[in-house]
Coordinates of N, CA, C and O in Angstrom, one line a residue:
X158 N 83.7 121.0 97.3 CA 85.3 121.7 98.2 C 86.3 121.9 97.1 O 86.6 120.6 96.9
X159 N 87.4 122.9 96.4 CA 87.6 122.9 95.6 C 89.7 122.2 96.3 O 89.9 122.2 97.5
X160 N 90.1 122.3 95.3 CA 91.3 120.9 96.4 C 92.1 122.3 95.9 O 92.5 123.9 95.8
X161 N 93.3 122.2 97.7 CA 94.2 123.3 98.1 C 95.8 123.1 96.9 O 96.1 121.9 97.2
X162 N 95.4 124.7 96.2 CA 96.4 124.6 95.8 C 98.1 125.2 96.3 O 97.7 126.1 96.5
X163 N 99.3 124.2 96.0 CA 100.4 124.7 97.0 C 101.3 125.7 96.5 O 100.6 126.3 95.5
X164 N 100.8 126.5 97.2 CA 101.6 128.4 97.1 C 103.3 127.7 96.2 O 104.6 127.7 97.4
X165 N 103.3 127.9 95.3 CA 104.5 127.6 94.5 C 106.4 128.9 96.1 O 107.1 128.5 95.6
X166 N 105.0 129.7 95.7 CA 105.8 130.6 97.0 C 107.6 130.7 96.0 O 108.3 130.6 95.6
X167 N 108.4 130.9 97.1 CA 110.0 130.1 97.2 C 109.5 128.6 97.3 O 109.0 127.8 97.2
X168 N 111.6 128.4 96.5 CA 111.9 126.7 96.2 C 111.6 126.0 97.8 O 112.4 127.0 98.0
X169 N 111.7 125.1 98.1 CA 111.9 124.0 99.2 C 112.9 124.1 98.9 O 114.0 124.1 98.7
X170 N 113.4 124.3 100.7 CA 115.0 124.3 100.8 C 114.9 122.8 101.8 O 114.0 122.6 102.2
X171 N 116.0 122.6 101.4 CA 116.5 120.9 101.9 C 117.5 121.1 102.3 O 119.0 121.4 101.9
X172 N 117.4 120.8 104.2 CA 118.8 120.3 105.1 C 119.1 120.0 106.1 O 117.9 119.3 106.1
X173 N 119.3 119.4 106.8 CA 120.6 118.9 107.4 C 119.2 118.9 108.5 O 118.8 120.4 109.0
X174 N 118.6 118.3 109.0 CA 117.8 118.4 110.4 C 118.7 118.6 111.8 O 119.9 118.0 112.6
X175 N 117.5 119.0 112.9 CA 117.8 119.5 113.7 C 117.7 118.8 114.9 O 115.9 118.6 114.8
X176 N 118.0 119.4 116.5 CA 116.6 119.3 117.0 C 115.7 119.7 117.5 O 115.0 119.0 117.8
X177 N 115.9 120.8 117.3 CA 115.1 121.7 116.5 C 113.7 121.6 116.0 O 112.1 122.5 116.8
X178 N 113.8 120.4 115.6 CA 113.3 119.6 114.2 C 112.0 119.2 114.4 O 111.3 118.8 114.5
X179 N 112.8 118.6 115.2 CA 111.5 117.5 115.5 C 110.4 117.4 116.4 O 109.4 116.9 115.7
X180 N 109.9 118.6 116.7 CA 108.7 118.7 117.2 C 108.4 118.6 115.9 O 106.2 118.7 115.7
X181 N 108.2 119.9 115.6 CA 107.9 120.1 113.9 C 107.5 118.8 113.0 O 106.1 118.4 112.3
X182 N 108.5 118.0 112.9 CA 108.8 117.2 112.0 C 107.3 116.0 112.6 O 106.6 115.3 111.7
X183 N 107.1 116.4 113.6 CA 105.8 115.1 115.1 C 105.0 115.8 113.8 O 104.0 114.8 114.0
X184 N 104.9 116.8 113.7 CA 103.2 117.5 114.2 C 102.8 117.1 112.0 O 101.6 117.1 112.1
X185 N 103.5 117.0 111.4 CA 104.0 117.2 110.1 C 103.6 115.3 109.6 O 102.4 115.2 109.4
X186 N 104.4 114.8 110.4 CA 104.0 113.1 110.8 C 102.7 112.8 111.0 O 102.0 111.4 110.1
X187 N 101.8 113.7 111.8 CA 101.1 113.5 112.4 C 99.6 114.1 111.4 O 98.8 112.9 111.3
X188 N 100.1 115.1 110.6 CA 99.0 115.4 109.5 C 99.3 114.1 108.2 O 98.1 114.1 108.0
X189 N 100.4 112.9 107.9 CA 100.5 112.7 107.6 C 99.7 111.1 107.7 O 99.3 110.6 106.9
X190 N 100.0 110.7 108.8 CA 99.4 109.7 108.9 C 97.7 109.7 109.2 O 96.9 109.5 108.9
X191 N 97.6 110.7 109.7 CA 95.9 111.2 110.1 C 95.3 111.4 108.3 O 93.8 110.5 107.7
X192 N 95.8 111.6 107.4 CA 95.8 111.6 105.9 C 95.7 110.5 105.3 O 94.9 109.7 104.6
X193 N 96.6 110.0 104.9 CA 97.6 108.5 104.4 C 97.9 107.4 104.9 O 97.8 106.3 104.8
X194 N 97.6 107.7 106.4 CA 98.3 106.5 107.1 C 99.0 105.6 107.4 O 99.9 104.0 107.9
X195 N 99.8 107.2 107.3 CA 101.6 106.8 107.4 C 102.2 107.4 108.2 O 102.3 108.7 108.4
X196 N 103.0 106.8 109.7 CA 103.0 105.4 109.7 C 101.6 104.6 109.6 O 100.9 104.7 110.0
X197 N 102.2 103.1 109.1 CA 101.1 101.8 109.2 C 100.5 101.8 111.0 O 99.6 102.3 111.2
X198 N 101.8 101.8 111.3 CA 101.4 101.8 113.1 C 102.1 102.9 113.9 O 103.1 103.5 113.7
X199 N 101.2 104.0 114.2 CA 101.4 104.7 115.2 C 103.0 104.8 115.9 O 102.0 104.7 117.0
X200 N 103.2 104.7 116.0 CA 104.6 105.0 117.0 C 104.3 105.5 118.5 O 103.5 106.8 118.5
X201 N 104.6 104.7 120.0 CA 104.3 105.2 120.7 C 105.3 106.7 120.5 O 104.9 107.7 122.1
X202 N 106.6 106.7 120.8 CA 106.8 107.7 121.5 C 107.3 108.1 119.2 O 108.9 108.4 118.9
X203 N 106.8 108.9 119.1 CA 107.2 109.7 117.6 C 108.2 110.4 117.3 O 109.1 109.9 116.0
X204 N 108.9 110.6 118.4 CA 110.3 111.8 118.2 C 111.9 110.6 118.1 O 112.3 110.5 117.2
X205 N 111.4 110.0 118.6 CA 112.0 108.3 118.8 C 112.6 107.7 117.4 O 113.6 107.1 116.9
X206 N 110.9 107.4 117.2 CA 110.6 106.8 115.6 C 111.6 106.8 114.6 O 112.6 106.9 113.7
X207 N 111.7 108.9 114.7 CA 111.9 110.0 113.0 C 113.5 109.6 113.4 O 114.7 110.0 113.2
X208 N 114.5 109.4 114.5 CA 115.6 108.7 115.5 C 116.5 107.8 115.8 O 116.7 107.2 116.9
X209 N 116.1 106.8 114.6 CA 116.8 105.1 115.3 C 118.0 104.9 115.3 O 118.6 106.2 114.8
X210 N 118.1 104.2 116.7 CA 120.2 104.3 116.7 C 120.4 103.7 115.6 O 122.1 104.1 115.3
X211 N 120.1 103.1 113.7 CA 120.8 103.1 112.3 C 120.6 104.6 111.9 O 121.6 104.4 111.1
X212 N 120.5 105.4 112.8 CA 120.1 106.8 111.6 C 121.6 107.3 111.2 O 122.5 106.9 112.3
X213 N 121.9 107.0 110.1 CA 123.4 108.0 109.0 C 122.6 109.1 109.4 O 123.1 109.9 109.3
X214 N 122.0 110.1 109.4 CA 121.4 111.7 108.9 C 120.2 111.6 108.5 O 120.0 110.6 108.1
X215 N 119.2 112.3 108.8 CA 118.4 112.9 108.7 C 117.8 114.2 107.4 O 118.4 114.8 108.5
X216 N 116.7 114.7 107.2 CA 116.6 115.7 106.6 C 115.6 116.8 106.4 O 114.6 115.7 106.6
X217 N 115.2 117.3 106.1 CA 114.0 118.7 106.2 C 113.9 119.5 105.0 O 115.0 119.6 104.7
X218 N 112.7 120.0 105.0 CA 112.2 120.1 103.9 C 111.9 121.5 103.8 O 110.5 121.3 105.1
X219 N 111.8 122.8 103.8 CA 111.1 123.8 104.6 C 111.0 124.7 103.7 O 111.9 124.9 102.1
X220 N 109.6 125.5 103.5 CA 108.6 125.8 102.8 C 107.6 127.1 103.1 O 107.3 127.0 103.9
X221 N 108.5 127.7 102.4 CA 107.4 129.5 103.5 C 107.6 129.6 105.1 O 107.8 129.6 105.7
X222 N 108.8 129.6 106.0 CA 110.0 129.2 106.2 C 109.5 128.1 107.7 O 109.5 127.6 108.7
X223 N 108.4 127.3 106.9 CA 108.0 126.9 107.6 C 107.8 124.3 107.3 O 108.4 124.1 106.5
X224 N 108.8 123.7 107.9 CA 108.9 122.8 108.4 C 108.5 121.9 107.7 O 106.7 122.0 108.6
X225 N 108.5 120.8 106.1 CA 106.6 120.5 105.0 C 107.8 119.1 105.0 O 106.2 118.7 104.3
X226 N 108.6 119.0 105.7 CA 108.9 116.7 105.0 C 110.0 116.7 105.5 O 110.2 117.5 106.5
X227 N 110.3 115.7 105.4 CA 111.2 114.2 106.3 C 111.5 113.3 104.9 O 111.2 112.9 104.6
X228 N 113.1 113.2 105.4 CA 113.5 111.9 105.1 C 114.2 111.6 106.1 O 115.2 112.2 106.3
X229 N 115.2 110.8 106.2 CA 116.2 109.7 106.9 C 116.9 108.7 105.9 O 117.1 108.1 105.4
X230 N 118.2 108.3 106.3 CA 118.9 107.8 105.4 C 119.9 106.9 107.0 O 120.1 106.7 108.2
X231 N 119.1 105.4 107.4 CA 120.2 104.3 108.1 C 120.8 103.5 107.3 O 120.9 102.6 106.7
X232 N 121.5 102.5 108.3 CA 122.7 101.4 108.2 C 121.2 100.9 108.2 O 120.2 100.1 109.0
X233 N 121.2 99.1 106.9 CA 120.6 98.3 107.2 C 120.6 98.0 108.1 O 121.4 98.0 109.8
X234 N 118.9 97.3 109.1 CA 118.4 97.0 110.2 C 118.1 95.3 109.9 O 117.4 95.4 108.8
X235 N 118.2 95.7 111.3 CA 116.6 93.7 111.1 C 115.4 94.2 110.8 O 114.5 95.5 111.1
X236 N 114.8 93.5 110.4 CA 113.8 94.1 109.5 C 113.6 94.8 108.2 O 112.3 94.5 107.2
X237 N 114.8 94.6 107.9 CA 114.7 95.5 106.5 C 115.5 94.8 105.2 O 116.2 93.9 105.5
X238 N 113.8 94.5 104.8 CA 114.1 93.5 103.2 C 115.0 93.3 102.6 O 116.0 93.4 102.2
X239 N 115.3 95.0 101.6 CA 115.8 95.3 100.6 C 117.6 95.5 100.2 O 117.9 95.0 99.5
X240 N 117.9 95.5 101.9 CA 119.5 94.9 102.2 C 119.9 93.7 101.5 O 120.6 93.8 100.5
X241 N 119.0 92.8 102.3 CA 119.1 92.1 102.0 C 119.0 90.9 100.2 O 119.7 90.5 100.1
X242 N 117.9 92.0 99.6 CA 118.6 91.3 98.8 C 118.8 91.9 97.2 O 119.6 91.1 97.2
X243 N 119.4 92.8 97.8 CA 119.7 93.6 97.7 C 121.7 93.3 97.0 O 122.6 93.1 96.1
X244 N 121.7 92.4 98.7 CA 123.3 92.0 98.0 C 123.5 91.4 97.7 O 124.4 90.8 97.2
X245 N 122.0 90.1 97.6 CA 121.9 88.7 96.9 C 121.6 88.8 95.7 O 122.0 87.6 94.9
X246 N 121.4 89.5 95.2 CA 121.2 90.1 93.8 C 122.7 90.7 92.9 O 123.3 90.3 91.9
X247 N 123.6 91.3 94.2 CA 124.7 91.9 93.8 C 126.0 91.0 93.8 O 127.3 91.3 93.2
X248 N 126.0 90.0 94.9 CA 127.1 89.1 95.0 C 127.6 91.3 96.6 O 129.3 90.6 97.4
X249 N 127.2 91.7 97.4 CA 127.9 92.7 98.1 C 127.2 92.1 99.2 O 126.0 91.7 99.4
X250 N 128.0 92.8 100.3 CA 127.8 92.7 102.4 C 126.0 93.8 102.1 O 126.3 94.6 101.2
X251 N 125.4 93.2 102.6 CA 124.0 93.9 103.3 C 124.5 95.6 103.0 O 124.0 96.6 103.7
X252 N 125.4 95.1 104.6 CA 126.4 96.0 105.2 C 127.1 98.1 103.7 O 127.3 98.8 104.1
X253 N 126.9 97.4 102.6 CA 127.3 98.2 101.5 C 126.0 99.0 101.6 O 126.5 99.6 100.2
X254 N 125.0 98.4 101.7 CA 123.1 99.6 101.7 C 123.2 100.9 102.4 O 124.0 100.3 104.3
X255 N 122.8 101.9 102.0 CA 122.0 102.4 103.0 C 121.0 103.4 102.7 O 119.8 103.4 101.7
X256 N 120.3 102.9 103.9 CA 118.3 102.4 103.3 C 117.3 103.3 104.2 O 117.8 104.9 105.0
X257 N 117.1 103.9 102.4 CA 116.2 105.6 103.2 C 114.9 105.2 103.5 O 114.3 104.5 103.3
X258 N 114.6 105.6 104.7 CA 113.4 106.0 105.2 C 113.0 107.2 106.1 O 112.8 108.2 105.7
X259 N 111.1 106.7 106.2 CA 111.1 108.4 107.1 C 110.4 109.3 106.1 O 111.4 110.3 106.4
X260 N 110.4 108.2 104.9 CA 110.2 110.0 104.0 C 108.3 111.2 104.0 O 108.0 109.5 103.8
X261 N 108.3 111.5 104.4 CA 106.2 112.2 104.1 C 106.5 113.6 104.4 O 108.0 114.1 104.1
X262 N 105.8 114.2 103.6 CA 105.6 115.3 103.1 C 104.0 115.4 103.7 O 103.8 114.8 104.2
X263 N 103.7 117.3 104.0 CA 103.0 117.5 104.7 C 102.0 117.6 103.4 O 101.9 118.0 102.1
X264 N 100.5 117.0 103.7 CA 99.3 116.9 102.5 C 99.4 119.0 101.6 O 99.6 118.8 100.3
X265 N 99.7 119.8 102.9 CA 99.1 121.3 102.2 C 100.4 121.2 101.5 O 100.8 122.9 100.5
X266 N 101.9 121.0 101.2 CA 102.9 120.9 100.8 C 103.2 120.0 99.1 O 104.3 119.6 98.9
X267 N 102.4 119.2 98.9 CA 102.7 118.0 97.7 C 101.9 119.0 96.8 O 101.4 119.5 96.7
X268 N 102.5 118.5 95.5 CA 102.7 118.7 94.4 C 104.1 120.2 94.2 O 104.0 120.7 92.8
X269 N 104.8 120.2 94.8 CA 106.0 121.3 94.8 C 107.5 120.2 94.4 O 108.7 121.1 94.7
X270 N 108.0 118.9 94.5 CA 108.9 117.9 94.3 C 109.2 117.8 95.1 O 111.0 117.5 94.9
X271 N 108.8 118.4 97.2 CA 110.0 117.9 98.0 C 110.3 116.8 98.2 O 111.3 116.6 98.2
X272 N 109.1 115.9 96.8 CA 109.2 114.4 98.0 C 110.8 113.5 96.7 O 112.1 113.6 97.1
X273 N 111.1 114.1 95.6 CA 111.6 114.5 94.7 C 113.4 115.6 95.1 O 114.5 113.8 95.2
X274 N 113.2 115.6 95.7 CA 114.0 116.6 96.6 C 114.8 115.9 97.5 O 116.0 115.8 97.1
X275 N 113.9 115.3 98.3 CA 114.5 114.7 99.9 C 115.0 112.9 98.9 O 115.9 113.2 99.9
X276 N 114.4 112.8 98.5 CA 115.4 111.4 97.8 C 116.0 111.6 97.3 O 117.6 111.5 97.7
X277 N 116.2 113.0 96.5 CA 117.7 113.4 95.7 C 119.0 113.3 97.1 O 120.2 113.2 96.7
X278 N 118.6 114.0 98.3 CA 119.6 114.7 99.0 C 120.0 113.5 99.5 O 121.6 113.5 100.5
X279 N 118.8 111.6 100.1 CA 119.6 110.6 100.6 C 120.4 109.8 99.8 O 121.3 109.8 100.2
X280 N 119.4 109.9 98.0 CA 120.7 108.7 97.7 C 122.4 109.6 97.3 O 123.1 108.7 97.6
X281 N 122.2 111.5 97.5 CA 123.2 111.9 96.7 C 124.3 111.5 98.2 O 125.5 110.9 98.6
X282 N 123.5 111.6 99.4 CA 124.5 111.4 101.0 C 124.6 109.8 100.6 O 126.3 109.7 101.1
X283 N 124.3 108.9 100.1 CA 125.0 107.4 100.6 C 125.5 107.3 99.8 O 126.8 107.3 100.6
X284 N 125.1 107.4 98.5 CA 126.3 107.9 97.3 C 128.6 108.3 97.9 O 129.1 107.6 97.7
X285 N 128.3 109.6 98.6 CA 128.9 109.7 99.2 C 129.6 108.9 99.7 O 131.3 109.1 100.6
X286 N 129.3 108.3 101.0 CA 129.9 107.3 102.1 C 130.2 106.4 101.3 O 130.0 105.0 101.9
X287 N 130.2 106.4 99.9 CA 130.2 105.0 99.1 C 129.0 103.6 99.5 O 128.9 102.4 99.5
X288 N 128.1 103.8 100.0 CA 127.0 103.4 100.2 C 125.4 103.3 98.8 O 125.4 104.1 98.6
X289 N 125.4 102.5 98.6 CA 124.3 102.0 97.6 C 122.5 102.1 98.1 O 122.8 101.3 99.2
X290 N 121.5 103.2 97.7 CA 121.0 103.8 99.1 C 119.4 102.2 97.4 O 119.2 102.1 97.4
X291 N 118.8 101.5 99.7 CA 118.0 100.3 99.0 C 116.5 101.6 100.5 O 117.1 102.4 101.4
X292 N 115.5 101.1 99.5 CA 114.6 100.5 101.2 C 113.2 100.8 100.8 O 113.8 99.5 100.1
X293 N 112.7 100.1 101.7 CA 111.0 99.0 101.7 C 109.6 100.3 102.1 O 109.8 101.7 102.4
X294 N 109.2 99.6 101.0 CA 107.8 101.3 101.5 C 106.3 100.1 101.6 O 106.0 98.7 99.7
X295 N 105.6 99.9 102.0 CA 103.9 99.2 102.5 C 104.1 99.3 100.9 O 103.5 101.0 100.2
X296 N 103.1 97.7 100.4 CA 102.8 97.9 98.9 C 101.9 98.5 99.0 O 100.6 99.7 97.6
X297 N 101.1 98.9 99.7 CA 99.2 99.4 99.4 C 99.9 101.3 99.6 O 98.5 101.9 99.6
X298 N 101.3 101.8 99.7 CA 101.2 103.1 99.6 C 101.4 103.1 98.6 O 103.1 103.7 98.0
X299 N 100.7 103.0 97.6 CA 101.1 103.6 96.4 C 101.6 104.9 95.4 O 102.5 104.7 94.1
X300 N 101.6 106.0 96.0 CA 101.8 106.9 96.4 C 103.4 106.8 95.9 O 104.0 108.1 94.8
X301 N 103.5 106.5 96.8 CA 105.0 106.6 97.6 C 105.8 105.6 96.3 O 107.5 105.5 95.4
X302 N 105.0 104.3 95.5 CA 106.1 104.1 94.8 C 105.7 104.4 93.4 O 106.8 103.8 92.5
X303 N 105.4 105.0 93.6 CA 104.7 105.4 91.6 C 106.2 106.7 92.2 O 106.6 107.0 91.1
X304 N 105.6 107.7 93.4 CA 107.3 108.3 93.6 C 108.4 108.3 92.9 O 109.7 107.9 92.2
X305 N 109.0 106.7 93.1 CA 110.2 106.3 93.1 C 110.7 105.3 92.1 O 111.8 105.4 91.6
X306 N 109.2 104.8 91.6 CA 109.5 104.4 90.3 C 110.2 105.5 89.6 O 110.5 106.1 88.4
X307 N 109.1 106.5 89.3 CA 109.3 107.9 88.6 C 110.8 108.3 88.2 O 111.0 109.4 87.5
X308 N 111.8 107.9 89.6 CA 112.6 108.3 90.3 C 114.1 107.3 89.7 O 115.2 108.2 89.5
X309 N 113.7 106.5 88.8 CA 114.5 104.9 88.8 C 115.1 104.4 89.3 O 116.0 103.8 89.2
X310 N 113.5 104.6 90.7 CA 114.2 103.2 92.0 C 114.1 101.7 91.0 O 112.6 101.9 90.5
X311 N 114.8 100.5 90.8 CA 113.9 99.3 90.3 C 113.4 98.3 91.5 O 114.3 97.9 92.4
X312 N 112.6 97.7 91.8 CA 111.5 97.2 92.1 C 112.6 95.9 92.5 O 113.0 95.2 90.5
X313 N 112.9 95.3 93.8 CA 113.6 94.0 93.8 C 113.2 92.7 94.2 O 113.0 91.7 93.3
X314 N 111.6 93.1 94.5 CA 110.3 91.8 95.1 C 110.1 92.7 96.1 O 110.4 93.7 96.5
X315 N 108.5 92.1 96.0 CA 108.1 92.4 97.2 C 107.1 91.3 98.0 O 107.3 89.4 98.0
X316 N 107.9 91.9 99.0 CA 108.2 90.5 100.2 C 106.5 90.2 101.8 O 106.4 91.6 101.2
X317 N 106.4 89.2 102.0 CA 105.7 90.2 103.3 C 106.4 89.4 104.8 O 107.9 89.0 104.6
X318 N 106.2 90.7 105.5 CA 106.5 90.5 106.9 C 105.8 90.6 107.6 O 104.8 90.9 107.6
X319 N 106.3 90.2 108.8 CA 105.6 89.5 109.7 C 105.9 91.6 110.4 O 107.3 90.9 111.3
X320 N 105.2 92.1 111.3 CA 105.7 92.7 111.8 C 105.2 92.5 113.8 O 105.8 93.5 114.6
X321 N 103.8 92.0 114.0 CA 104.3 91.2 115.0 C 103.3 90.0 115.1 O 103.7 89.9 113.8
X322 N 103.1 89.2 115.9 CA 102.4 88.0 116.0 C 100.8 88.5 115.7 O 100.6 87.6 114.3
X323 N 100.8 89.7 115.2 CA 99.4 89.2 114.7 C 98.9 90.9 113.3 O 98.3 90.2 112.3
X324 N 100.4 91.3 112.7 CA 99.7 91.3 111.9 C 101.4 91.2 110.6 O 102.9 91.4 111.4
X325 N 101.1 90.8 109.6 CA 101.8 90.4 108.5 C 101.5 91.6 107.3 O 100.3 92.3 107.0
X326 N 102.8 92.0 107.1 CA 102.1 93.5 105.6 C 103.0 93.2 104.6 O 104.2 92.3 104.4
X327 N 102.6 93.1 103.1 CA 103.5 93.4 102.4 C 104.5 94.5 101.4 O 104.0 95.5 102.4
X328 N 105.3 94.3 101.1 CA 106.3 95.3 101.5 C 106.9 95.2 100.0 O 107.4 94.1 99.6
X329 N 106.9 96.3 99.4 CA 107.7 96.7 98.6 C 109.2 96.8 98.2 O 109.8 97.9 98.8
X330 N 110.4 96.2 97.9 CA 111.7 96.6 98.4 C 112.3 97.6 96.6 O 112.3 96.0 95.7
X331 N 112.9 98.0 96.8 CA 113.2 98.9 95.9 C 115.3 99.2 96.1 O 115.5 99.7 97.2
X332 N 116.0 99.2 95.2 CA 117.7 100.0 95.0 C 117.4 101.4 94.5 O 116.4 101.1 93.1
X333 N 118.2 102.1 94.4 CA 118.5 102.5 94.0 C 119.5 103.0 92.0 O 119.7 101.9 91.9
X334 N 118.8 103.7 91.0 CA 119.2 102.7 89.5 C 121.0 103.4 89.9 O 121.2 104.2 91.1
X335 N 122.2 102.6 89.2 CA 123.8 102.4 89.4 C 123.8 103.6 89.4 O 123.5 104.7 88.0

């Protein structure tokens, strides 16, 4: 079986996510979860998971008229390790960070640079607000970690997080380059 090569066709479009996009985002997220196991724990309400109360903004990637990717930018919250690590390293408050999260790209649209375009959008938005972008990624997600490192993000630390009484997860914490 040959690998599906994405149709370069038109350039991907990155735009602010609207409420009308949530259904498409959940569909793409389900494809990503099925293929890659992201998110590790499938949320009871995926639309709500994509719209946490701490969300500052979210964007989608469109390619050939279809939503094929997503990224969010949030205020730091309980359970985010990277803001505290960045704060300790720089002497700034965790509130001076913005957490890049909920990044995913449809398997059929990979190889078009969509993840990098989404990251660029989130980083630019954080910086416009005077915030330093940080993120946490499950250590087993080596493809995501490789993307962040290719984009110049710096590994702050790898930490263990307790997600539930039965689940401890190793998480890599990154900060965008200055």
